[in-house]
JSON list of C-alpha atoms and ligand atoms in Angstrom, two decimals:
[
{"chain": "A", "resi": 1, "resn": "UNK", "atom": "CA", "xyz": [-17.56, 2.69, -63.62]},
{"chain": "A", "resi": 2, "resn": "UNK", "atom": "CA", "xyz": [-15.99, 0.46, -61.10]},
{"chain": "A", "resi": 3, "resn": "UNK", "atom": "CA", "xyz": [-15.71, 1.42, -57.41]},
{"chain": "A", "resi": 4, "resn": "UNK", "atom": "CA", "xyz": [-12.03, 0.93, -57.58]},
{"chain": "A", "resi": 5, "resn": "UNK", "atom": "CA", "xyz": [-9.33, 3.64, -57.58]},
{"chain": "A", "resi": 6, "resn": "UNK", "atom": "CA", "xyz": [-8.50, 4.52, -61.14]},
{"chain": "A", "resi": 7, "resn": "UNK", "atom": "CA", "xyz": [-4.52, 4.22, -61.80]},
{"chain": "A", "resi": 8, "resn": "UNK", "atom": "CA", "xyz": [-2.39, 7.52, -61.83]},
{"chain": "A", "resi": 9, "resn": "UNK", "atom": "CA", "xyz": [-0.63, 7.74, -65.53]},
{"chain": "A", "resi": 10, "resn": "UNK", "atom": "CA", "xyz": [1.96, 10.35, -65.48]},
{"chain": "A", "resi": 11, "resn": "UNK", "atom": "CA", "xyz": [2.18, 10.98, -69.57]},
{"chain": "A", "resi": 12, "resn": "UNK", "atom": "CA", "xyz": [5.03, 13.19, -71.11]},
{"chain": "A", "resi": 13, "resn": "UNK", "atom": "CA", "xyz": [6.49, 13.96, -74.46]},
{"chain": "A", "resi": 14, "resn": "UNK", "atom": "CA", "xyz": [8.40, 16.69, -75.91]},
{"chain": "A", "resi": 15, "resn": "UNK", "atom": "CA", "xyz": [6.42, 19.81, -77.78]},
{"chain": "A", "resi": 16, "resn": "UNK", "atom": "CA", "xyz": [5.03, 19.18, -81.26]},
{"chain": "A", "resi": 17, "resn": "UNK", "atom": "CA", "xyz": [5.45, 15.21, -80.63]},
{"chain": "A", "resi": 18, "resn": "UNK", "atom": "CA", "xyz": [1.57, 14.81, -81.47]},
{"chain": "A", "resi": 19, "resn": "UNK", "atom": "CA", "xyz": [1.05, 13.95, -77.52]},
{"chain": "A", "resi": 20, "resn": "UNK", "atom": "CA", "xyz": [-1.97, 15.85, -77.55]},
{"chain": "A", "resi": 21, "resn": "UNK", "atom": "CA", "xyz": [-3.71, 14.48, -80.73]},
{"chain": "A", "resi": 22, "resn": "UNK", "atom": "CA", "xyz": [-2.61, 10.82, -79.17]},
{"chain": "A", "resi": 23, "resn": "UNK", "atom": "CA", "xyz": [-4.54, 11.97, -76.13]},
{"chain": "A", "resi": 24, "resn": "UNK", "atom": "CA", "xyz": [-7.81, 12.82, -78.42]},
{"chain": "A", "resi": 25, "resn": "UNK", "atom": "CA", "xyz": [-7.77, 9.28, -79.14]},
{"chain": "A", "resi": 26, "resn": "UNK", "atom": "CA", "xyz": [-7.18, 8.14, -76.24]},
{"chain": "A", "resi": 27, "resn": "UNK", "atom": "CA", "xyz": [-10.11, 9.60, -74.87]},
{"chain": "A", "resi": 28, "resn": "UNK", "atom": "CA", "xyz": [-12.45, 8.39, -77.77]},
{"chain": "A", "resi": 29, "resn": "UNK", "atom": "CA", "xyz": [-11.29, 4.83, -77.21]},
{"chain": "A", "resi": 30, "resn": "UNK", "atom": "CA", "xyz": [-11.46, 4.28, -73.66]},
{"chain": "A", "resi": 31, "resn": "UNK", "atom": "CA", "xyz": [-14.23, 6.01, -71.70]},
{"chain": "A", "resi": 32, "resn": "UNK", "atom": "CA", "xyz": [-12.43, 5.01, -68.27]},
{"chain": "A", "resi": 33, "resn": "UNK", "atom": "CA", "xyz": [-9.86, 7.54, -69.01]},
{"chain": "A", "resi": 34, "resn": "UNK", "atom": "CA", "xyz": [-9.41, 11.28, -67.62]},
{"chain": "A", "resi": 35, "resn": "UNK", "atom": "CA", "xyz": [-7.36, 14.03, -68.57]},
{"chain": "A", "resi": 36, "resn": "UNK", "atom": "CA", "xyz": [-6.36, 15.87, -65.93]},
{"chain": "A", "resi": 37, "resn": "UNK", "atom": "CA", "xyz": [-6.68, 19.64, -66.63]},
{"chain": "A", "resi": 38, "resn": "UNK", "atom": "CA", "xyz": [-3.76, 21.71, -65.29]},
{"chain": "A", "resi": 39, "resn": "UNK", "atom": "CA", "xyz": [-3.31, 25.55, -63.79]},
{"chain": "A", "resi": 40, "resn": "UNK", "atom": "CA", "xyz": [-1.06, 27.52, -66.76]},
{"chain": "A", "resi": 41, "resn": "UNK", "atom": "CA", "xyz": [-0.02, 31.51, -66.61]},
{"chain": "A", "resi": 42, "resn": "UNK", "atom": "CA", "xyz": [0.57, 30.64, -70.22]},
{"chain": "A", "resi": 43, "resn": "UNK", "atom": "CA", "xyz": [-2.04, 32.68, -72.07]},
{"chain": "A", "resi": 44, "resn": "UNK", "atom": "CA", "xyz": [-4.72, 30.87, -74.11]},
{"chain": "A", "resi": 45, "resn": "UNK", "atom": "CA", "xyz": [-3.98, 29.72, -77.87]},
{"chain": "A", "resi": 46, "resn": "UNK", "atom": "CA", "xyz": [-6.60, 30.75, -80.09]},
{"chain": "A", "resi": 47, "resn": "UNK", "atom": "CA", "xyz": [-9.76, 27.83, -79.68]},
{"chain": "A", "resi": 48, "resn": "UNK", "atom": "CA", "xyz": [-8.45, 26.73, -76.27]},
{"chain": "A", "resi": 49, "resn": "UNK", "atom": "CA", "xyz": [-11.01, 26.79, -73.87]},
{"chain": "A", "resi": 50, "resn": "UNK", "atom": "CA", "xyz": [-10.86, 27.96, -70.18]},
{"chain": "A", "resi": 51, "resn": "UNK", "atom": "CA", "xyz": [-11.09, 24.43, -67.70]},
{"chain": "A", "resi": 52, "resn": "UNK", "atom": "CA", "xyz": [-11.46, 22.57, -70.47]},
{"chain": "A", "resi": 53, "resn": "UNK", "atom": "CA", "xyz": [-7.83, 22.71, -72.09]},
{"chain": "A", "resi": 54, "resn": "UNK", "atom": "CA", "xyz": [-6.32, 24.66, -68.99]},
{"chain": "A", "resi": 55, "resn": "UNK", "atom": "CA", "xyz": [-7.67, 26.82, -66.21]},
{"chain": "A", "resi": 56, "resn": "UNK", "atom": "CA", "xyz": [-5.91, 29.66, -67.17]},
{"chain": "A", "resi": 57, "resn": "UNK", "atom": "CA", "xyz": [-4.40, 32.02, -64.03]},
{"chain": "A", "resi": 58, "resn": "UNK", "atom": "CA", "xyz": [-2.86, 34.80, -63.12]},
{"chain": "A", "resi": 59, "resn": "UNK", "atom": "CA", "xyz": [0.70, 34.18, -61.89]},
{"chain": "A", "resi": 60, "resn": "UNK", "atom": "CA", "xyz": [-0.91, 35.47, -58.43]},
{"chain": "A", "resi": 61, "resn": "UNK", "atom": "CA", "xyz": [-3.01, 33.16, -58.67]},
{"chain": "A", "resi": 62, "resn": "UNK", "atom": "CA", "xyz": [-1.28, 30.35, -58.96]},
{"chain": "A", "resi": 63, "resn": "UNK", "atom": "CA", "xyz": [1.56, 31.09, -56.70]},
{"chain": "A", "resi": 64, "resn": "UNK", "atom": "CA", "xyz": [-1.07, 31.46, -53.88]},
{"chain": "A", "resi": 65, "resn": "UNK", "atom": "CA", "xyz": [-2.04, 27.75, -54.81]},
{"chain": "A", "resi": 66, "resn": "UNK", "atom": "CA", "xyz": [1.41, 26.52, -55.08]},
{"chain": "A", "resi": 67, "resn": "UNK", "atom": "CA", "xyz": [2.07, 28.18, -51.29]},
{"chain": "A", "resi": 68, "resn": "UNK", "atom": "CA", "xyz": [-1.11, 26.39, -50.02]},
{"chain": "A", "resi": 69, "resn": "UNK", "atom": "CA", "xyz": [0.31, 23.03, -51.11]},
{"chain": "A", "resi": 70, "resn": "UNK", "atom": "CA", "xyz": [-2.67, 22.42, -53.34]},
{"chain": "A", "resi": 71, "resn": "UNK", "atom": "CA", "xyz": [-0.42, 21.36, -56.71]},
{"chain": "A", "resi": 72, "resn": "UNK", "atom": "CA", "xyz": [0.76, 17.89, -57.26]},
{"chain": "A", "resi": 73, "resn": "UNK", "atom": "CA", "xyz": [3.29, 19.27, -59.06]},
{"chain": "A", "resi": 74, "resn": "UNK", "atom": "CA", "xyz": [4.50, 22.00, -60.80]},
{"chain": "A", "resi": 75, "resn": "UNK", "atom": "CA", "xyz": [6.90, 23.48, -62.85]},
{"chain": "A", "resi": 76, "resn": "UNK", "atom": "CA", "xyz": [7.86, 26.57, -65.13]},
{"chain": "A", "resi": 77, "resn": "UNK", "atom": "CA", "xyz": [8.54, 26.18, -68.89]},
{"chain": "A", "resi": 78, "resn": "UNK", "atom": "CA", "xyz": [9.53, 28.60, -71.36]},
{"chain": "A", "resi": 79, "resn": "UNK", "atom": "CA", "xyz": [8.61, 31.10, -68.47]},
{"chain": "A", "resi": 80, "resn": "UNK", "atom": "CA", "xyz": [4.87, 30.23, -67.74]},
{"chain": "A", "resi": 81, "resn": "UNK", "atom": "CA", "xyz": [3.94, 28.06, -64.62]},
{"chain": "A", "resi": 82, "resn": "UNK", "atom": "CA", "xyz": [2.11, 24.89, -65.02]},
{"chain": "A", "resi": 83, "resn": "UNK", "atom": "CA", "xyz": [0.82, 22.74, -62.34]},
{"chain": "A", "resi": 84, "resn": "UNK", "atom": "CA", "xyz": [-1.63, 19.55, -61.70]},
{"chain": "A", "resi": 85, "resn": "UNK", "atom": "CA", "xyz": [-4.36, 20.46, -59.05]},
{"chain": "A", "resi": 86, "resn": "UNK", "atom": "CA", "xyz": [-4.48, 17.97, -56.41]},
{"chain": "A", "resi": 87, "resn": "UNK", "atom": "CA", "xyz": [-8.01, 17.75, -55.32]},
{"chain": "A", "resi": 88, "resn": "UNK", "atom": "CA", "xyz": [-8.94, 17.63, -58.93]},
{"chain": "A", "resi": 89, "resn": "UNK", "atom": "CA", "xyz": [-6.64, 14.54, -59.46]},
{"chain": "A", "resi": 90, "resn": "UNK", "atom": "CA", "xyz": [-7.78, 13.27, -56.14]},
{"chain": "A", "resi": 91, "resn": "UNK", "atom": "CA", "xyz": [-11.76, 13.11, -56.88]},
{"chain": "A", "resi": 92, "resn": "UNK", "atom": "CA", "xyz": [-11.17, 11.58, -60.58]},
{"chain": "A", "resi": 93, "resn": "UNK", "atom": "CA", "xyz": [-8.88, 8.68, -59.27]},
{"chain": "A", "resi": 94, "resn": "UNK", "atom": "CA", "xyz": [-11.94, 7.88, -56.53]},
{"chain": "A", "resi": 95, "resn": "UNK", "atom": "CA", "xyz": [-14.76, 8.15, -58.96]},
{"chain": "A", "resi": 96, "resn": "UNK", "atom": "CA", "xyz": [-12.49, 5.19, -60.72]},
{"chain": "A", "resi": 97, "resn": "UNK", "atom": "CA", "xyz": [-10.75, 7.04, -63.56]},
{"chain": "A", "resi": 98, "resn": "UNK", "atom": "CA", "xyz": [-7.60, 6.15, -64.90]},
{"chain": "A", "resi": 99, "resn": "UNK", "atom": "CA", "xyz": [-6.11, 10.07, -64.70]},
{"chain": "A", "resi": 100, "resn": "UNK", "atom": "CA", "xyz": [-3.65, 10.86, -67.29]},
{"chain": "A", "resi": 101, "resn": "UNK", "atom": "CA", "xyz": [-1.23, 13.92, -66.63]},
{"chain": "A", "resi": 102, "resn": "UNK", "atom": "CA", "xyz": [0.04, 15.38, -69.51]},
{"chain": "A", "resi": 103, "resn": "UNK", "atom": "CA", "xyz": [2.88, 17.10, -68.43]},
{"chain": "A", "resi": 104, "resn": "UNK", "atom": "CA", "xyz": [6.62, 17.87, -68.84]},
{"chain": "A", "resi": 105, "resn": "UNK", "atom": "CA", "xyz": [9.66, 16.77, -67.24]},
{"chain": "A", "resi": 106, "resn": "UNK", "atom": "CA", "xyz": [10.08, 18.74, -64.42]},
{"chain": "A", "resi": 107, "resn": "UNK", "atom": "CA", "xyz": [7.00, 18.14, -63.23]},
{"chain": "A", "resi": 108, "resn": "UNK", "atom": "CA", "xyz": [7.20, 14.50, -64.34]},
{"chain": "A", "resi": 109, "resn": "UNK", "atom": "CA", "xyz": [10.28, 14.06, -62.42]},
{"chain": "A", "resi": 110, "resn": "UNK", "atom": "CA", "xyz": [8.19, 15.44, -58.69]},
{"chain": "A", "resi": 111, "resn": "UNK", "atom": "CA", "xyz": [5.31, 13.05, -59.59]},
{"chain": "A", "resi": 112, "resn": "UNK", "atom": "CA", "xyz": [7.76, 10.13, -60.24]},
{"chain": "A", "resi": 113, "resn": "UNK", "atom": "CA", "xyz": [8.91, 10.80, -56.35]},
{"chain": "A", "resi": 114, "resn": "UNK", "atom": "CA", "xyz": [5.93, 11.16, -54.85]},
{"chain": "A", "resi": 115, "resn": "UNK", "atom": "CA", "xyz": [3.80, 8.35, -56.64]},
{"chain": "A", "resi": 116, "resn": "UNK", "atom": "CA", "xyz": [6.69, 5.57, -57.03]},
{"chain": "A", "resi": 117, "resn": "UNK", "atom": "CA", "xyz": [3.93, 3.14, -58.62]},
{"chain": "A", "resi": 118, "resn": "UNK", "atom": "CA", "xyz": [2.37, 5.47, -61.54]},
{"chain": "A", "resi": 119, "resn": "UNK", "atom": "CA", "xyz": [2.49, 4.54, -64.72]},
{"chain": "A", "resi": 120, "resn": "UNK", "atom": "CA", "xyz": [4.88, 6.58, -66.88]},
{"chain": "A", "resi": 121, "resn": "UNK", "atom": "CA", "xyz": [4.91, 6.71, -70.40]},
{"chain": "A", "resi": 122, "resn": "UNK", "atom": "CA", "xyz": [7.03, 9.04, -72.70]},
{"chain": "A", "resi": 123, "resn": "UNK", "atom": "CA", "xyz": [5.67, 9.86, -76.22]},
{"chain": "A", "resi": 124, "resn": "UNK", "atom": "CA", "xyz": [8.95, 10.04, -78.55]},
{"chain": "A", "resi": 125, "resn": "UNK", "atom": "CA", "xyz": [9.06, 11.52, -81.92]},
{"chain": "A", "resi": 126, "resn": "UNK", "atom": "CA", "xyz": [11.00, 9.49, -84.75]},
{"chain": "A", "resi": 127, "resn": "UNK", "atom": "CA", "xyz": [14.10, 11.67, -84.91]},
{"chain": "A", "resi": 128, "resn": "UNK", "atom": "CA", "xyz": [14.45, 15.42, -83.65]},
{"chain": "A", "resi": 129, "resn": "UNK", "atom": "CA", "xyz": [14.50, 16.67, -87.35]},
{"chain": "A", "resi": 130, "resn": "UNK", "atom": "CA", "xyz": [10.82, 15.66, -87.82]},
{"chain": "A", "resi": 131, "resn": "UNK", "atom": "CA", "xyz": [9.97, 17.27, -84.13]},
{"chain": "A", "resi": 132, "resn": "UNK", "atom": "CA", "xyz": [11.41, 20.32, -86.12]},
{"chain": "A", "resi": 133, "resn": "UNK", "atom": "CA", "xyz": [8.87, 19.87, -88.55]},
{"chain": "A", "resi": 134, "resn": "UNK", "atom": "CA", "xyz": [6.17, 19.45, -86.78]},
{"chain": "A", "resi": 135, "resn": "UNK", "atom": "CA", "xyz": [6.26, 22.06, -84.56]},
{"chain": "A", "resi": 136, "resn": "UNK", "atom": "CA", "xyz": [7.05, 24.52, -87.32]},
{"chain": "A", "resi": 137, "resn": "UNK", "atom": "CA", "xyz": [3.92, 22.93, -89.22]},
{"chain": "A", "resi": 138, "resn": "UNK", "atom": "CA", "xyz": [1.74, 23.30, -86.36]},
{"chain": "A", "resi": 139, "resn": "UNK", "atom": "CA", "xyz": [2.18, 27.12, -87.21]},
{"chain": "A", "resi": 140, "resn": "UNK", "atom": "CA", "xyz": [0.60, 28.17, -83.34]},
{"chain": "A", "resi": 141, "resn": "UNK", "atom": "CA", "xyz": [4.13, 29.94, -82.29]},
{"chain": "A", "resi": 142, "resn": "UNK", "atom": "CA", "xyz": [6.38, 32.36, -83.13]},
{"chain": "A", "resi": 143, "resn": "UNK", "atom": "CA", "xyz": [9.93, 31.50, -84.23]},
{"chain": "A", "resi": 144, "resn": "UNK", "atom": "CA", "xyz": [11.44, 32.00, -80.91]},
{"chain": "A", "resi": 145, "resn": "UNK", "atom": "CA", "xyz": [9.37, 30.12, -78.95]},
{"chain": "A", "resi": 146, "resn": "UNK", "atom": "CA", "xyz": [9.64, 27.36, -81.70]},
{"chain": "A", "resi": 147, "resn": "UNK", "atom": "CA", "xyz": [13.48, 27.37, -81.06]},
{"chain": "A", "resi": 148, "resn": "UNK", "atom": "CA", "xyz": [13.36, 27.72, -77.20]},
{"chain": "A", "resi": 149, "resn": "UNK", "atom": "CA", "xyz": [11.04, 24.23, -77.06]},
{"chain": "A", "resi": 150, "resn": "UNK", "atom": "CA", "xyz": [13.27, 22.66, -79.67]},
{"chain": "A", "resi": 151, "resn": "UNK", "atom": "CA", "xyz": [15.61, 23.29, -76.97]},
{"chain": "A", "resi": 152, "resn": "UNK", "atom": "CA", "xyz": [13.69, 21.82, -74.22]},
{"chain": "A", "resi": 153, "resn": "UNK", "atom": "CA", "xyz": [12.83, 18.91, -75.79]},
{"chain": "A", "resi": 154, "resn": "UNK", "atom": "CA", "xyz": [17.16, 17.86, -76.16]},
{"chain": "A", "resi": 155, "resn": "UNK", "atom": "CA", "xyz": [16.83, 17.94, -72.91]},
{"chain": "A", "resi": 156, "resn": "UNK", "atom": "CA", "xyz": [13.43, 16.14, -72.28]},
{"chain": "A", "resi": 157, "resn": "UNK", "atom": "CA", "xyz": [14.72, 13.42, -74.52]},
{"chain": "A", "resi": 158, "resn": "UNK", "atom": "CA", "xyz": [17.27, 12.21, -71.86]},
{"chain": "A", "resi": 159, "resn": "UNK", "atom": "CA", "xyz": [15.00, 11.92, -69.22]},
{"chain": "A", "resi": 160, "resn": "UNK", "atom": "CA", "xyz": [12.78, 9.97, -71.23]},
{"chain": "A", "resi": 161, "resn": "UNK", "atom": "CA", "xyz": [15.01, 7.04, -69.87]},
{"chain": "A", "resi": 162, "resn": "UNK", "atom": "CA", "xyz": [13.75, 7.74, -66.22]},
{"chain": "A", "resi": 163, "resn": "UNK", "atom": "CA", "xyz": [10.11, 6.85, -67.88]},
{"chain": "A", "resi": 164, "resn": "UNK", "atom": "CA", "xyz": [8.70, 3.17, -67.32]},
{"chain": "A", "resi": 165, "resn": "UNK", "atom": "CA", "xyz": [7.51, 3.02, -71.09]},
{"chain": "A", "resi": 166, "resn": "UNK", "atom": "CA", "xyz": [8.90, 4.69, -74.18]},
{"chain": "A", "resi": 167, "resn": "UNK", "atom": "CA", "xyz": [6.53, 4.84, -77.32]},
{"chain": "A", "resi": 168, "resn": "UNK", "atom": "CA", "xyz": [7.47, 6.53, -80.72]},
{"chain": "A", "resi": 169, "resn": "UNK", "atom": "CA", "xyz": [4.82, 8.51, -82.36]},
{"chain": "A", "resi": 170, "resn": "UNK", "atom": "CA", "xyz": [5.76, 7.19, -85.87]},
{"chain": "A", "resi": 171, "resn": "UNK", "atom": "CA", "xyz": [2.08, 6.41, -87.14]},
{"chain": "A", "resi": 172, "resn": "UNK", "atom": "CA", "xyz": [-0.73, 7.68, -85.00]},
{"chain": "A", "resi": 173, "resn": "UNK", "atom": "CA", "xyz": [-2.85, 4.29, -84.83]},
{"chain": "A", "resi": 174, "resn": "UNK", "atom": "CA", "xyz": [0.29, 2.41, -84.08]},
{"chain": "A", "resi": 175, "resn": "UNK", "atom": "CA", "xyz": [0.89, 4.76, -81.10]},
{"chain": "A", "resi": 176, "resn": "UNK", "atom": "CA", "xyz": [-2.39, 4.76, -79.57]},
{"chain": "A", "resi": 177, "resn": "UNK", "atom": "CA", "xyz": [-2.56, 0.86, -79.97]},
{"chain": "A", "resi": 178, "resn": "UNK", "atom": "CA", "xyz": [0.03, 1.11, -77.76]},
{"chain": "A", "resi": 179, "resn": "UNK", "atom": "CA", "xyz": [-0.62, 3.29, -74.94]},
{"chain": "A", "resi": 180, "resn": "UNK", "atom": "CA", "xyz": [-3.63, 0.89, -74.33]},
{"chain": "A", "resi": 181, "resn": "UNK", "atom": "CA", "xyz": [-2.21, -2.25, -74.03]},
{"chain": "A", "resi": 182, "resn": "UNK", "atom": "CA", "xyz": [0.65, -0.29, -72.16]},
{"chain": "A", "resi": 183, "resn": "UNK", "atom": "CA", "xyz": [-3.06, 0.83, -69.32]},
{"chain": "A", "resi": 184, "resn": "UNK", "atom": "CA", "xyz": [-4.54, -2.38, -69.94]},
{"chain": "A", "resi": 185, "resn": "UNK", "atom": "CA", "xyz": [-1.25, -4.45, -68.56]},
{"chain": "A", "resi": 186, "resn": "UNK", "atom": "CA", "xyz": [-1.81, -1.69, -65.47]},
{"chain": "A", "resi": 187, "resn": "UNK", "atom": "CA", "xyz": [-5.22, -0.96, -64.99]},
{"chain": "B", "resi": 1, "resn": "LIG", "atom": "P1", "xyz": [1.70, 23.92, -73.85]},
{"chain": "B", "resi": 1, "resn": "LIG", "atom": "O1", "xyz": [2.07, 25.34, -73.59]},
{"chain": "B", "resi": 1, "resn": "LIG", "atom": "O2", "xyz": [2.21, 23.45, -75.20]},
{"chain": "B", "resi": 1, "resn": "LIG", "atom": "O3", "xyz": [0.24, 23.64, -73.67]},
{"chain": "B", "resi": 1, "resn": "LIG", "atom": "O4", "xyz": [2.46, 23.03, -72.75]},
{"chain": "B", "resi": 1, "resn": "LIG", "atom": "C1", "xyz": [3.83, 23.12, -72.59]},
{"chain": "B", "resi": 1, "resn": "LIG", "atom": "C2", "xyz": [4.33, 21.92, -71.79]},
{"chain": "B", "resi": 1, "resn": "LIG", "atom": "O5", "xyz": [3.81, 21.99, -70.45]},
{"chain": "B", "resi": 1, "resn": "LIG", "atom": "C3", "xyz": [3.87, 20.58, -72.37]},
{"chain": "B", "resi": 1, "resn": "LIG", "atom": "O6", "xyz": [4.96, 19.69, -72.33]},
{"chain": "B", "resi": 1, "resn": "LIG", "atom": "C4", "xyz": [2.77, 20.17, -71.45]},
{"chain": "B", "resi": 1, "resn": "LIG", "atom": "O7", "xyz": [2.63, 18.75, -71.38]},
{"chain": "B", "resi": 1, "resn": "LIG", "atom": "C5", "xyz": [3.30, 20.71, -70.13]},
{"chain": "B", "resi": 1, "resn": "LIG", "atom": "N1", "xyz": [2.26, 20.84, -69.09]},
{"chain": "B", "resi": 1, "resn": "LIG", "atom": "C6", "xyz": [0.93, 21.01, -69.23]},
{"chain": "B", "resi": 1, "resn": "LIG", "atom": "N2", "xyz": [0.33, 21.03, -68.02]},
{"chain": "B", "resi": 1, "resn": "LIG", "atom": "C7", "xyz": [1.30, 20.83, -67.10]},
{"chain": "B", "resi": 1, "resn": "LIG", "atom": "C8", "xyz": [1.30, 20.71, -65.66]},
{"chain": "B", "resi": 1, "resn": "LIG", "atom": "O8", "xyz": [0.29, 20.77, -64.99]},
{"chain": "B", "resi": 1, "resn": "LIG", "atom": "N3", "xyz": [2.50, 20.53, -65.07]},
{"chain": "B", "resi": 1, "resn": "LIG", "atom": "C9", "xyz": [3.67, 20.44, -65.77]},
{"chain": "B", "resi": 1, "resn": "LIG", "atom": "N4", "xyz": [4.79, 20.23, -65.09]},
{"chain": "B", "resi": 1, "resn": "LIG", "atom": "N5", "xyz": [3.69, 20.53, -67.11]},
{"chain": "B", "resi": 1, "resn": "LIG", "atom": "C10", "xyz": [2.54, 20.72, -67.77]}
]
């Protein structure tokens, strides 16, 4: 690993727009890059693993963090709190990682101030009807929820025009091709 400071990639795409299973790949491609793993008061999905997917926190917790200025960012979405930790950010970009934060708008928006130079990419899904399907394939909520992120994402969609890059998550392969040369131009 080089002695160099990785680059900051703020990475953000609606729920259900395969932004996760882009990230898998990601990671198996390109050993320079880091996920950053975020606070949530969202409760664990079943097979998500505590610091590995998300430290998961009480609302306490994480409001004690938030007060000590020790978030990044952070932001609340479909009422849970989700924030990037800043020393954890911090010690991967000095050990020469290339940190990607997966994270929504809001929060997106914050990091976009703060870091003027990071790299933003937005993952978009073909059309919103096949979001739709997706999410409701994924099967891991409950119709409400489905329709409250189906909502979100509307509204996630226009900021995607703040974002530096746009990439559509048509065909996996395609997408992930294209993330890379996206770090590689950067990085
Ligand atoms: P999920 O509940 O599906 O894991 O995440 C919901 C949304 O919160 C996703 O868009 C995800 O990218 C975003 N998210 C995850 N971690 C963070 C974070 O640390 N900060 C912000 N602002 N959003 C996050």
């Amino acid at each position: 690993m080089t002695k160099e400071k990785g680059k900051l990639v703020l990475y953000t795409g609606c729920s259900g727009v395969g932004k996760g299973t882009i990230m898998k790949e990601l990671l198996k491609r390109d050993p320079s890059i880091r996920l950053s793993v975020s606070n949530t008061t969202r409760k664990p999905r079943e097979g998500e693993i505590d610091g590995v997917h998300y430290n998961f926190v009480s609302r306490e917790d994480f409001i004690r963090l938030a007060d000590a200025d020790g978030y990044i960012e952070y932001a609340e979405y479909c009422e849970n709190l989700y924030g990037t930790p800043k020393r954890h950010v911090e010690e991967l970009l000095c050990q020469g990682f290339n940190v990607f934060l997966e994270i929504e708008v809001k929060g997106g928006l914050q990091v976009m101030e703060k870091y003027p130079d990071v790299l933003s990419i937005f993952i978009l899904p073909p059309s919103l009807e096949e979001l739709e399907r997706r999410l409701r394939g994924r099967g891991t909520e409950a119709e409400e929820v489905i329709l409250s992120r189906l909502a979100e994402a509307e509204n996630e969609l226009k900021i995607a025009e703040k974002y530096k890059y746009r990439v559509i998550n048509d065909e996996l392969d395609k997408a992930v091709d294209e993330v890379l040369e996206i770090l590689h131009k950067h990085a």
